[in-house]
Short mmCIF file of C-alpha atoms in Angstrom, two decimals:
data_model
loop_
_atom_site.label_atom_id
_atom_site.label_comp_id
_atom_site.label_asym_id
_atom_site.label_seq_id
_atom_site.Cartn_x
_atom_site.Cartn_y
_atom_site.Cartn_z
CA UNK A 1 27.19 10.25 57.96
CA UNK A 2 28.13 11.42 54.87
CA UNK A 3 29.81 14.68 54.54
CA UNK A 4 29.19 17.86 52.69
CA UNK A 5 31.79 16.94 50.42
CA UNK A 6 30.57 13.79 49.58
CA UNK A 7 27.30 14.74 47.92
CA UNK A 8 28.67 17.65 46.25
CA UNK A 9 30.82 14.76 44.55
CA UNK A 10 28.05 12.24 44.37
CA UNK A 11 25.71 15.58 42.64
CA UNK A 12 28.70 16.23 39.92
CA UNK A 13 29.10 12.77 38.96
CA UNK A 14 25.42 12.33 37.96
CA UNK A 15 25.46 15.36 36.42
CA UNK A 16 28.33 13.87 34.01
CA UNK A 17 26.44 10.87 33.53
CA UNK A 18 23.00 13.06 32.77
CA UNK A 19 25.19 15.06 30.18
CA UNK A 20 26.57 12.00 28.51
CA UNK A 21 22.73 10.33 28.41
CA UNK A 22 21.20 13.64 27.15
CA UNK A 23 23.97 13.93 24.13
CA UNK A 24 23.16 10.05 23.10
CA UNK A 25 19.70 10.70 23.14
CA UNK A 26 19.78 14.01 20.85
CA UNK A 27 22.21 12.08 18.87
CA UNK A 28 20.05 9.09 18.54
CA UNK A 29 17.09 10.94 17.64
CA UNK A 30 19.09 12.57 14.85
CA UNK A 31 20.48 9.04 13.65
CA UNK A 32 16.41 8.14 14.02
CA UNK A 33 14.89 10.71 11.71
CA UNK A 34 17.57 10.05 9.48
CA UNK A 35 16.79 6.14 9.74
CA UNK A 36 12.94 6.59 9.60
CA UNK A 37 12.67 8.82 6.55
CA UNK A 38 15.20 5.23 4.98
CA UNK A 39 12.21 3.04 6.29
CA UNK A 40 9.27 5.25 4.83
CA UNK A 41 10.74 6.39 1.61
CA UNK A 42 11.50 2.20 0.96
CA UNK A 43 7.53 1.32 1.28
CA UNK A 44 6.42 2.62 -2.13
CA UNK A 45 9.35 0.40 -3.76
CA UNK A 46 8.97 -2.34 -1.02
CA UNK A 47 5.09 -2.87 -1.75
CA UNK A 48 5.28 -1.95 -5.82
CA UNK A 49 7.60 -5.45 -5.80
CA UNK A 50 5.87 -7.55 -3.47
CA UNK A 51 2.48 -6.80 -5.73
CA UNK A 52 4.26 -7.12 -8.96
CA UNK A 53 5.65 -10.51 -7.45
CA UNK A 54 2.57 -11.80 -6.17
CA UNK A 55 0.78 -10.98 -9.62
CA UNK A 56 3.48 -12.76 -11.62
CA UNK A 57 3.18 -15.51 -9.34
CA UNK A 58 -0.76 -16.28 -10.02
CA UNK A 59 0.32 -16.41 -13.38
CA UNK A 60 3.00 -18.91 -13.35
CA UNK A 61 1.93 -22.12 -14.68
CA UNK A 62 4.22 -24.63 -13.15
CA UNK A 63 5.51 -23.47 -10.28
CA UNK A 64 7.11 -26.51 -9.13
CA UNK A 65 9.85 -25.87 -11.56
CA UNK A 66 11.19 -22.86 -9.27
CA UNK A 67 13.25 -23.23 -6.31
CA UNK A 68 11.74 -20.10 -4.88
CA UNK A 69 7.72 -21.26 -4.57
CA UNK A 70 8.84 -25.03 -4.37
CA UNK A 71 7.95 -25.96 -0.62
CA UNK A 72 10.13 -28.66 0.38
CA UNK A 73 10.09 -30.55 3.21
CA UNK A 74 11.39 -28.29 6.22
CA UNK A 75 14.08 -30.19 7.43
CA UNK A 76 16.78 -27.82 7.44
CA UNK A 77 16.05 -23.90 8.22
CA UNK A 78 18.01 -20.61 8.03
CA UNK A 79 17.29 -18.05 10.61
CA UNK A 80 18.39 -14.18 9.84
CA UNK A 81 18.38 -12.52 13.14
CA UNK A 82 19.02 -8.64 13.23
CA UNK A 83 19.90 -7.27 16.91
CA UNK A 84 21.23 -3.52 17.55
CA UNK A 85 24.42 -2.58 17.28
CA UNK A 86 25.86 -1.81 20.36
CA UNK A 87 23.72 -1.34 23.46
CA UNK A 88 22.13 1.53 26.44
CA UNK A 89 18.66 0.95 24.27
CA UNK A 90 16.59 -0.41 27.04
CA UNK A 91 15.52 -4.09 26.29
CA UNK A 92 15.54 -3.90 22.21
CA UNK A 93 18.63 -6.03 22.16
CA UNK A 94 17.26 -8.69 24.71
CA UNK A 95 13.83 -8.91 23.48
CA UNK A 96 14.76 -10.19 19.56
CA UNK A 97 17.09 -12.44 21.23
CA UNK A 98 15.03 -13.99 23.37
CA UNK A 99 12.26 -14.34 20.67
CA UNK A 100 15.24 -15.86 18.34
CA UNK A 101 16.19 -18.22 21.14
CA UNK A 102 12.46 -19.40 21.57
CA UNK A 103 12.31 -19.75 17.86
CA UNK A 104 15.15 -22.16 17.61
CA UNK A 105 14.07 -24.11 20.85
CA UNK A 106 10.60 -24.61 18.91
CA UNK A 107 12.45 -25.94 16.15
CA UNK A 108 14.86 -27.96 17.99
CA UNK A 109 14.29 -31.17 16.14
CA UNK A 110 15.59 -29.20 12.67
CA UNK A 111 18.89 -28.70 11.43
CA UNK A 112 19.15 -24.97 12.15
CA UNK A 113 21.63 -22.35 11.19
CA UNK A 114 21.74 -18.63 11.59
CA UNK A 115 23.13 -15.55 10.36
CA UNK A 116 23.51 -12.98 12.46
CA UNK A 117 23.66 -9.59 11.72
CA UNK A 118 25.05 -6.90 14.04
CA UNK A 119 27.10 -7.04 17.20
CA UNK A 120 24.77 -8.19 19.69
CA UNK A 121 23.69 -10.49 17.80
CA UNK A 122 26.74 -12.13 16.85
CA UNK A 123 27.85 -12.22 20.42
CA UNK A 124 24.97 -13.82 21.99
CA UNK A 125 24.91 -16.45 19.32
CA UNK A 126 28.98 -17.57 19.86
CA UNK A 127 28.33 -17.99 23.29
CA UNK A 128 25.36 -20.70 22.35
CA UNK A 129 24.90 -24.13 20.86
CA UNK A 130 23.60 -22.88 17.28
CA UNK A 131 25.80 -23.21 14.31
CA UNK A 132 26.74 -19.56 12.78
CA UNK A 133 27.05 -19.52 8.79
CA UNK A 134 27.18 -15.97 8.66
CA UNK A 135 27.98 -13.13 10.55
CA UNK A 136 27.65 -9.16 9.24
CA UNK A 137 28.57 -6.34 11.88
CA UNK A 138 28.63 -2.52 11.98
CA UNK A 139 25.29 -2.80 9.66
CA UNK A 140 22.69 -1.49 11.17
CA UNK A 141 23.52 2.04 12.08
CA UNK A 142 22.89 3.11 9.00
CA UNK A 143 20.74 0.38 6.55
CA UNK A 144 22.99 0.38 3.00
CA UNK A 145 21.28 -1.30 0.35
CA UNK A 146 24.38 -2.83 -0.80
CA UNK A 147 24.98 -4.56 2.21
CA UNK A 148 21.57 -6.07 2.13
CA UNK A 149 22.21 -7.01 -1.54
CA UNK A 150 25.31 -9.17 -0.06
CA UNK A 151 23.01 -10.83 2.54
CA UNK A 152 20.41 -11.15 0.31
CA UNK A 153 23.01 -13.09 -2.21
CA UNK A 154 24.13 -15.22 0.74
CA UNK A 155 20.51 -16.38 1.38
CA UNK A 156 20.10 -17.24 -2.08
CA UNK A 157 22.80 -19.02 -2.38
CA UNK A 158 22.00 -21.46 0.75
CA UNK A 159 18.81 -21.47 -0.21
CA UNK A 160 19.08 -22.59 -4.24
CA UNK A 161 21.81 -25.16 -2.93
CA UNK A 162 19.32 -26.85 -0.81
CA UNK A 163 21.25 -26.39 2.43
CA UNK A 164 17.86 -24.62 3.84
CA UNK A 165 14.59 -25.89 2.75
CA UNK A 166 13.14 -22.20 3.95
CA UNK A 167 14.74 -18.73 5.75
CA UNK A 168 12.94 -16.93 8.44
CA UNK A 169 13.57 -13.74 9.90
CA UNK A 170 13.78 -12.13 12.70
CA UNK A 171 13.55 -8.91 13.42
CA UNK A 172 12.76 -5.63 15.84
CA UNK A 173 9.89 -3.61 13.27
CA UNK A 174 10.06 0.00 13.80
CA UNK A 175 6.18 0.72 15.30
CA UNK A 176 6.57 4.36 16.56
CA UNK A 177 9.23 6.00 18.71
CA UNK A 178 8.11 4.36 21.81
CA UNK A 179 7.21 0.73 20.37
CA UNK A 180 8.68 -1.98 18.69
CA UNK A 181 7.55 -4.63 17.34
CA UNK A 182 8.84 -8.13 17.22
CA UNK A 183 8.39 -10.12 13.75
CA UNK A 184 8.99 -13.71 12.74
CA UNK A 185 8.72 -13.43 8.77
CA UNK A 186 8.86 -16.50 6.30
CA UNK A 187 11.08 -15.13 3.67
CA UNK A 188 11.26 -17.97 1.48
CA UNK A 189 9.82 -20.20 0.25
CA UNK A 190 7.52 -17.49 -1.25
CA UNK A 191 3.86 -18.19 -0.43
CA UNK A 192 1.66 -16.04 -1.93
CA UNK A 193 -0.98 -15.84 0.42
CA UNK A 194 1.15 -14.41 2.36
CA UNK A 195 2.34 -11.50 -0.04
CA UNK A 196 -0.86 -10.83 -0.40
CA UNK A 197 -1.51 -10.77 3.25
CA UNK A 198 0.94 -8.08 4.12
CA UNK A 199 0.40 -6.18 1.35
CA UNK A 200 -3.79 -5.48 2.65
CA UNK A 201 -1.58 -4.72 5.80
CA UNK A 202 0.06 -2.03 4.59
CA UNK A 203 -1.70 1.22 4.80
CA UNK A 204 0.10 2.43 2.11
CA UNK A 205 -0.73 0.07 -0.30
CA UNK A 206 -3.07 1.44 -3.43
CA UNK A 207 -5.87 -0.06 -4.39
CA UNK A 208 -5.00 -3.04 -6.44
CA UNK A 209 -6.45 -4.44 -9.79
CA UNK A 210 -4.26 -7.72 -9.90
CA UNK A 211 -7.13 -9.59 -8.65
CA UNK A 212 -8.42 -10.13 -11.73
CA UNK A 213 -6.90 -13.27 -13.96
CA UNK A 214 -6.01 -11.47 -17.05
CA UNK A 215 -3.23 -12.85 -19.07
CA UNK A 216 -0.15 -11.27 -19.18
CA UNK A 217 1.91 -10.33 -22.34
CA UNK A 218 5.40 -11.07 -21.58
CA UNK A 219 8.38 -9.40 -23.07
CA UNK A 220 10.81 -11.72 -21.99
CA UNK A 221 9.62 -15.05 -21.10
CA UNK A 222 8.07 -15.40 -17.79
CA UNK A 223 10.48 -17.70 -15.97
CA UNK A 224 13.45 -15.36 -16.74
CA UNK A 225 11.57 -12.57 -15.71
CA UNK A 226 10.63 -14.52 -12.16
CA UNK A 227 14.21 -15.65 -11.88
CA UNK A 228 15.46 -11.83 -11.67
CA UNK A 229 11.98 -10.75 -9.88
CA UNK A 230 12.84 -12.90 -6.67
CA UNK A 231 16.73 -12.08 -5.64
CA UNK A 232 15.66 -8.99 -5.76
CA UNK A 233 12.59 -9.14 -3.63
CA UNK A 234 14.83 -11.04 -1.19
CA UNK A 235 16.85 -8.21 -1.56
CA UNK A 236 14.61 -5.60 -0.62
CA UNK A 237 13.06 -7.61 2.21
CA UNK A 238 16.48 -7.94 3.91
CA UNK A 239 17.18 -3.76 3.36
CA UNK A 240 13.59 -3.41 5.13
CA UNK A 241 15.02 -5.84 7.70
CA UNK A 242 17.93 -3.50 8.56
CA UNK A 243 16.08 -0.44 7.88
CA UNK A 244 13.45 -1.06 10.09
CA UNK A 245 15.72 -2.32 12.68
CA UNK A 246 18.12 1.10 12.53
CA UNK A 247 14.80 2.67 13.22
CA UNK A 248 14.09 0.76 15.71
CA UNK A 249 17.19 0.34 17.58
CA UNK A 250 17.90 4.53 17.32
CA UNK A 251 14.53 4.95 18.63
CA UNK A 252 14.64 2.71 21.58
CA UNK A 253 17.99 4.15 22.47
CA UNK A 254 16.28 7.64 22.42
CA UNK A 255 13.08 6.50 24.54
CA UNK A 256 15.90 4.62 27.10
CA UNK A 257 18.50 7.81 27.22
CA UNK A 258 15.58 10.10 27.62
CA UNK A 259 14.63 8.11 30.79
CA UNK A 260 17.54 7.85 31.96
CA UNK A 261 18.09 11.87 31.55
CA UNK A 262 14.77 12.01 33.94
CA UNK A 263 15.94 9.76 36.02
CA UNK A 264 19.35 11.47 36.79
CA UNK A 265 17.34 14.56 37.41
CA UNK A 266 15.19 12.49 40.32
CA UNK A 267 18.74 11.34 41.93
CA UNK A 268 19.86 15.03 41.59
CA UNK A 269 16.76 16.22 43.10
CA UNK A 270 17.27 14.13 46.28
CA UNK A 271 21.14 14.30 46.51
CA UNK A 272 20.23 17.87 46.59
CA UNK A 273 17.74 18.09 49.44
CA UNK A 274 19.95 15.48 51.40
CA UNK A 275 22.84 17.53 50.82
CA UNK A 276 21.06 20.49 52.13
CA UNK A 277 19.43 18.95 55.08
CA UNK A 278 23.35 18.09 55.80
CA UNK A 279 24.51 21.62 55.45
CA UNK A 280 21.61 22.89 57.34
CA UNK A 281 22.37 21.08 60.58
CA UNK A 282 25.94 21.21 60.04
CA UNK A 283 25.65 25.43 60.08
CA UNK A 284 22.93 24.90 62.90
CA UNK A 285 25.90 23.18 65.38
CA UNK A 286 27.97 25.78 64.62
CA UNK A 287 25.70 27.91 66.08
CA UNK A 288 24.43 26.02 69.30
CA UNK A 289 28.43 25.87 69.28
CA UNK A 290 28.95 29.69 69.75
CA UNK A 291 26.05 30.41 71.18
CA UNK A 292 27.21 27.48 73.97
CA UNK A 293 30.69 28.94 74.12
CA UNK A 294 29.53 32.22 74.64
CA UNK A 295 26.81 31.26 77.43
CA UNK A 296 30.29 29.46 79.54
CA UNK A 297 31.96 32.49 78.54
CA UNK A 298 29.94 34.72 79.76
CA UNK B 1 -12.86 3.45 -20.00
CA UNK B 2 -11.32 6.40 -18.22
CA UNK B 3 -8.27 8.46 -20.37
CA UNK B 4 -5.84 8.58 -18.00
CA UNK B 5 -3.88 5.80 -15.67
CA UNK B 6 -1.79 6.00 -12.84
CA UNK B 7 2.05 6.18 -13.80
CA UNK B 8 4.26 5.26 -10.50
CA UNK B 9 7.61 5.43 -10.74
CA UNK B 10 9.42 3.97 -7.41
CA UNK B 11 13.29 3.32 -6.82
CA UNK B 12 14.35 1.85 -3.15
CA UNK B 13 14.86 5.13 -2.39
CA UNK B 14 12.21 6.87 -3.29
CA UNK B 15 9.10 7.51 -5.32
CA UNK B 16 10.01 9.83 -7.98
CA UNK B 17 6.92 9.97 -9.97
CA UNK B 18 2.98 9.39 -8.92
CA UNK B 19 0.63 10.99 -10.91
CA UNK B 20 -2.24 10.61 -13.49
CA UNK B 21 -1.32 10.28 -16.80
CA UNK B 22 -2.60 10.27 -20.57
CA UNK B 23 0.42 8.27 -22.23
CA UNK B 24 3.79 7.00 -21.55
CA UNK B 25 6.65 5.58 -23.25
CA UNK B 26 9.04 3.35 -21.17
CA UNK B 27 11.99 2.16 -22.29
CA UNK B 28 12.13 -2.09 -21.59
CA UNK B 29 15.14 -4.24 -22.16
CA UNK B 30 14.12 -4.53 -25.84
CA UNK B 31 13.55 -1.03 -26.77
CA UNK B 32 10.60 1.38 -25.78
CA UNK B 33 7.00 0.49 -25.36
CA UNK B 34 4.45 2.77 -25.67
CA UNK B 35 1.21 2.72 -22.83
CA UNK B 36 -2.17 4.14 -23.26
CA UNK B 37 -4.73 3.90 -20.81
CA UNK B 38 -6.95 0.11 -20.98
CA UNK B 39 -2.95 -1.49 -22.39
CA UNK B 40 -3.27 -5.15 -21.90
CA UNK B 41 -1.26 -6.63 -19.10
CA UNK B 42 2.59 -6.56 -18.95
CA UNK B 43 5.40 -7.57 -17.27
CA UNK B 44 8.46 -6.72 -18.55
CA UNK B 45 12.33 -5.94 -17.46
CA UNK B 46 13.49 -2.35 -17.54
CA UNK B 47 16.12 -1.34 -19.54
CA UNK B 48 18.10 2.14 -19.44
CA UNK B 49 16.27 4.90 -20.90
CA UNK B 50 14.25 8.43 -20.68
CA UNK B 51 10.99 7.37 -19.91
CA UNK B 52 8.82 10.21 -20.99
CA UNK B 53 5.03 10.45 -19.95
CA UNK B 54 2.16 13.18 -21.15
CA UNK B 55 -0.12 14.93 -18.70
CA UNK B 56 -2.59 16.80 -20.97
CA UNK B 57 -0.39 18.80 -23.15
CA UNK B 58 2.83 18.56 -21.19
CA UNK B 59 5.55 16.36 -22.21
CA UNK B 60 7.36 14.92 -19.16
CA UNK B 61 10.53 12.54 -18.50
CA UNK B 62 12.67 10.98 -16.08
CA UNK B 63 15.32 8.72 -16.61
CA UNK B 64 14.59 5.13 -15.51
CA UNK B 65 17.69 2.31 -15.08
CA UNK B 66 17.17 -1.14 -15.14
CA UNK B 67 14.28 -2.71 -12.74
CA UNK B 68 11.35 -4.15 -13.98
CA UNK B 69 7.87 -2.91 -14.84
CA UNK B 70 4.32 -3.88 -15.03
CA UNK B 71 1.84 -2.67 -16.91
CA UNK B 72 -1.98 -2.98 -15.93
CA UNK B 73 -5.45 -1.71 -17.15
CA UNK B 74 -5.29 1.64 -15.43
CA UNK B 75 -2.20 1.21 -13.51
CA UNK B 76 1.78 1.29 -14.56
CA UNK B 77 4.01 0.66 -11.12
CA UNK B 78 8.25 0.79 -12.93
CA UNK B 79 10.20 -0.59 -9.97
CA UNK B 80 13.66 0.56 -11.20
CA UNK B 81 17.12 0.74 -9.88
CA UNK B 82 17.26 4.21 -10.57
CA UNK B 83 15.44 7.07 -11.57
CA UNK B 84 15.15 10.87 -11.20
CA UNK B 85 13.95 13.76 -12.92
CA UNK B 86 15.32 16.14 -15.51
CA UNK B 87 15.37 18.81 -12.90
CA UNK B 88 17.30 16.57 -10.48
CA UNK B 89 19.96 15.28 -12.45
CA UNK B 90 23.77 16.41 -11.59
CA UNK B 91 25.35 17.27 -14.95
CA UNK B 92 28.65 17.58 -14.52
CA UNK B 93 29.25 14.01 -12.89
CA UNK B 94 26.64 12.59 -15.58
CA UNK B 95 29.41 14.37 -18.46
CA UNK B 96 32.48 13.13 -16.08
CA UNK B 97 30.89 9.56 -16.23
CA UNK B 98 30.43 9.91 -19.99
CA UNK B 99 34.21 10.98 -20.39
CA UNK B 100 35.45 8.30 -18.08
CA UNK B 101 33.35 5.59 -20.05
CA UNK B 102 34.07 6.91 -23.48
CA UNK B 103 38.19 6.52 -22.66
CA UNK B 104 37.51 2.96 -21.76
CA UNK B 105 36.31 2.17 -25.08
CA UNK B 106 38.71 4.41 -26.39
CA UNK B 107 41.43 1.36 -25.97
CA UNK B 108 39.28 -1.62 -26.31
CA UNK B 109 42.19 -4.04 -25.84
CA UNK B 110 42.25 -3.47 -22.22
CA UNK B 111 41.66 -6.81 -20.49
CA UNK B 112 41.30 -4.85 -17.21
CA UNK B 113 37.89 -3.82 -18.21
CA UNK B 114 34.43 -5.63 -17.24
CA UNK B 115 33.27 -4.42 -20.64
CA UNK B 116 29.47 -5.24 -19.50
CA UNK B 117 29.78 -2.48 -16.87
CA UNK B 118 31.68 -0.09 -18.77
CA UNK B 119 28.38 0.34 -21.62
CA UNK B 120 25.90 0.52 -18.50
CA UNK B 121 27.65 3.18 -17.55
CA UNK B 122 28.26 4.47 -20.44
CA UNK B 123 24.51 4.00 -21.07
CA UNK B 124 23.22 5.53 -17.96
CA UNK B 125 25.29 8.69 -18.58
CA UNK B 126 24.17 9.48 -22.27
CA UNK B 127 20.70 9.22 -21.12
CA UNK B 128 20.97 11.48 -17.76
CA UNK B 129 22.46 13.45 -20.15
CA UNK B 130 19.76 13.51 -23.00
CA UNK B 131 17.04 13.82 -20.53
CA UNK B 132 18.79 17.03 -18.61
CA UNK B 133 19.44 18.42 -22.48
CA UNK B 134 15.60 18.14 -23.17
CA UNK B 135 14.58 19.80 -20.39
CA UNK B 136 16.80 23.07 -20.98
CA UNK B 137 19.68 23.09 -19.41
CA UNK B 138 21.99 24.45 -21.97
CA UNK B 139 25.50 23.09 -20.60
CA UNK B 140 23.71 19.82 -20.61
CA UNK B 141 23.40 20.87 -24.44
CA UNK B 142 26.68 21.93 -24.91
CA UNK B 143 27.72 18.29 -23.71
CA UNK B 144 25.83 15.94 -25.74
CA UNK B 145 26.99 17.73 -29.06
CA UNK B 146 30.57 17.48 -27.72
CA UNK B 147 30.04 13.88 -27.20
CA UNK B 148 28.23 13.89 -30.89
CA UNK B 149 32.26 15.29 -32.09
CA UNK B 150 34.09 13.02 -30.37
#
């Protein structure tokens, strides 16, 4: 039978571990408003290039001749996989992983490689068979566009060299604060069905007058315009990547502290009744105590 | 064919400008181009440069850095690097840049210097600069004729 003593201990140390859960959770819904205004001011700019892209792209006459829209065989793929950074966020960590895992079991008989980005990532992915080609920690906190810019260059790189034939990525999409969304996202080659796919998805999107094959006037020619058009949609894909998956992650966090807030409240709640049920018939012994000592007494 | 088109002008940060307008003039990699509504289809790569747009009788401009831009029928979407408004534009660290760049070139046998990025930024300062001087701002002013001396 546990003692008075023992639950007023057991009631203080939830009540630290309450305090600490409430703090993370007002601090990750600070780090999230700050993250979600990144991800929504981004869209304009994100969409503006993907529809500039796909419009140049209708109008490129031999497309073969650029690595980017050149589909080669996939024999050898790049996977970008962006986890949280650290952890206490519920299953957001676990959940891209295990999609990333199923990914690369699907495509088993490929050469595969992966980058990893942030510190879950990168430790789930040195503990397993996969070869690592890049790793980039203490990124997603806050998304910085220069950072992305370096991934983005790394891609490239692999990619124009022929050591992947096409990148995926894979990623947690900030939905609202109490949903994520999982996405698997062909980055390259381009396709442009696909551009033009995702950019009907967007509710932001304006309404478009691309559709219509008019010649453009170029005032550079069009391949050298294309060849600086590309790195840097790859590089504002990737800064969506990590700018939807700071969202993300600080808003799981917040939905997984503020649980866990609630939950230390239930525990108190209980400890609290026990701990008076204990001090109830603890006081009424006492009294069948005097009262029996009096009774002999007397 | 209507007399205005939509001018959007969108950096990753942010949209800076979205609004209907009568006639702009953006500065491309090869100098400015001017855009009326019904232009012919464009596509062309930014440059540095006060991109200055009309709205019925009021003269506007931002400054737009590098990026690219396309032009359509009743549409112009410039995706730069940077961009911001007259109002919004932090003169003193536009003039410090200006100073810093200027004493670069002030010793041009420096083999220290990436001489590419020393005129961007020496190019992205004179226009901050210009644009903040149009719009009124009289130390702006007082800069860009000291920088005319010197």
């Amino acid at each position: 039978m546990p003692t008075l003593l023992d639950f007023r201990r057991r009631i203080r140390s939830v009540k630290n571990t309450q305090q600490i859960t409430r703090a993370m959770k007002f601090i990750a819904a600070a780090r999230l408003r700050r993250a979600q205004e990144t991800a929504v001011s981004l869209r304009p700019y994100a969409s503006g290039i993907r529809e500039v892209l796909a419009s140049a792209m209708s109008r490129i006459e031999n497309p073969e001749q650029f690595p980017a829209l050149a589909s080669r065989p996939e024999e050898r793929i790049l996977v970008v996989v962006a986890s949280g950074e650290r952890g206490l966020c519920g299953a957001f960590n676990a959940n891209v992983l295990r999609r990333a895992f199923e990914f690369l079991r699907d495509h088993g008989d490929k050469k595969l490689e992966v980058i990893t980005i942030a510190k879950k990532s990168r430790d789930a992915f040195r503990k397993r068979p996969w070869k690592i080609v890049g790793e980039y920690v203490d990124i997603t906190t806050k998304a910085d566009l220069g950072k992305a810019g370096e991934i983005a260059g790394e891609v490239m790189k692999r990619y124009e060299a022929g050591e992947a034939d096409s990148v995926y990525l894979i990623y947690n999409e900030f939905k609202n604060v109490m949903a994520q969304t999982l996405r698997v996202e062909k980055l390259l080659p381009l396709d442009r069905a696909a551009l033009v796919e995702s950019e009907k998805h967007d509710k932001n999107a304006p309404p478009s007058s691309t559709a219509d094959a008019v010649d453009y006037i170029y005032e550079q020619p069009a391949a050298e315009i294309f060849n600086k058009l590309v790195p840097r949609y790859v590089e504002m894909q990737i800064f969506r990547m990590l700018a939807e998956t700071s969202a993300a992650e600080h808003a799981a966090r917040m939905t997984a502290m503020e649980s866990a807030t609630s939950n230390a409240s239930d525990v108190i709640d209980a400890l609290t009744l026990h701990m008076n049920k204990v001090r109830q018939a603890a006081i009424t012994r006492e009294i069948i105590e005097v009262v029996s000592g009096a009774a002999s007494a007397g | 064919m209507a007399d205005t088109f939509t001018l959007e002008v969108v950096t990753p940060a942010r949209q800076v400008v979205r609004e209907a307008v009568n006639e702009a003039q953006i500065p491309v990699r090869g100098g400015y181009i001017g855009v009326l509504p019904g232009h012919t289809p464009l596509l062309a790569e930014m440059g540095t440069g006060e991109l200055t747009y009309r709205v019925g009788n009021r003269e506007l401009s931002c400054t737009a850095i590098g990026g690219f831009v396309e032009v359509l029928a009743d549409r112009v979407i410039v995706l730069a690097d940077a961009a911001e408004l007259a109002s919004e534009i932090d003169v003193p660290r536009a003039r410090a840049a200006l100073e810093r760049a200027q004493k670069r070139f002030a010793n041009p046998s420096d083999p220290n210097v990436d001489w590419n990025r020393a005129q961007a930024a020496l190019e992205r300062a004179q226009v901050r600069l210009q644009v903040a001087a149009k719009a009124g701002t009289s130390s702006a002013n007082a800069a860009v004729t000291a920088s005319g001396h010197s």
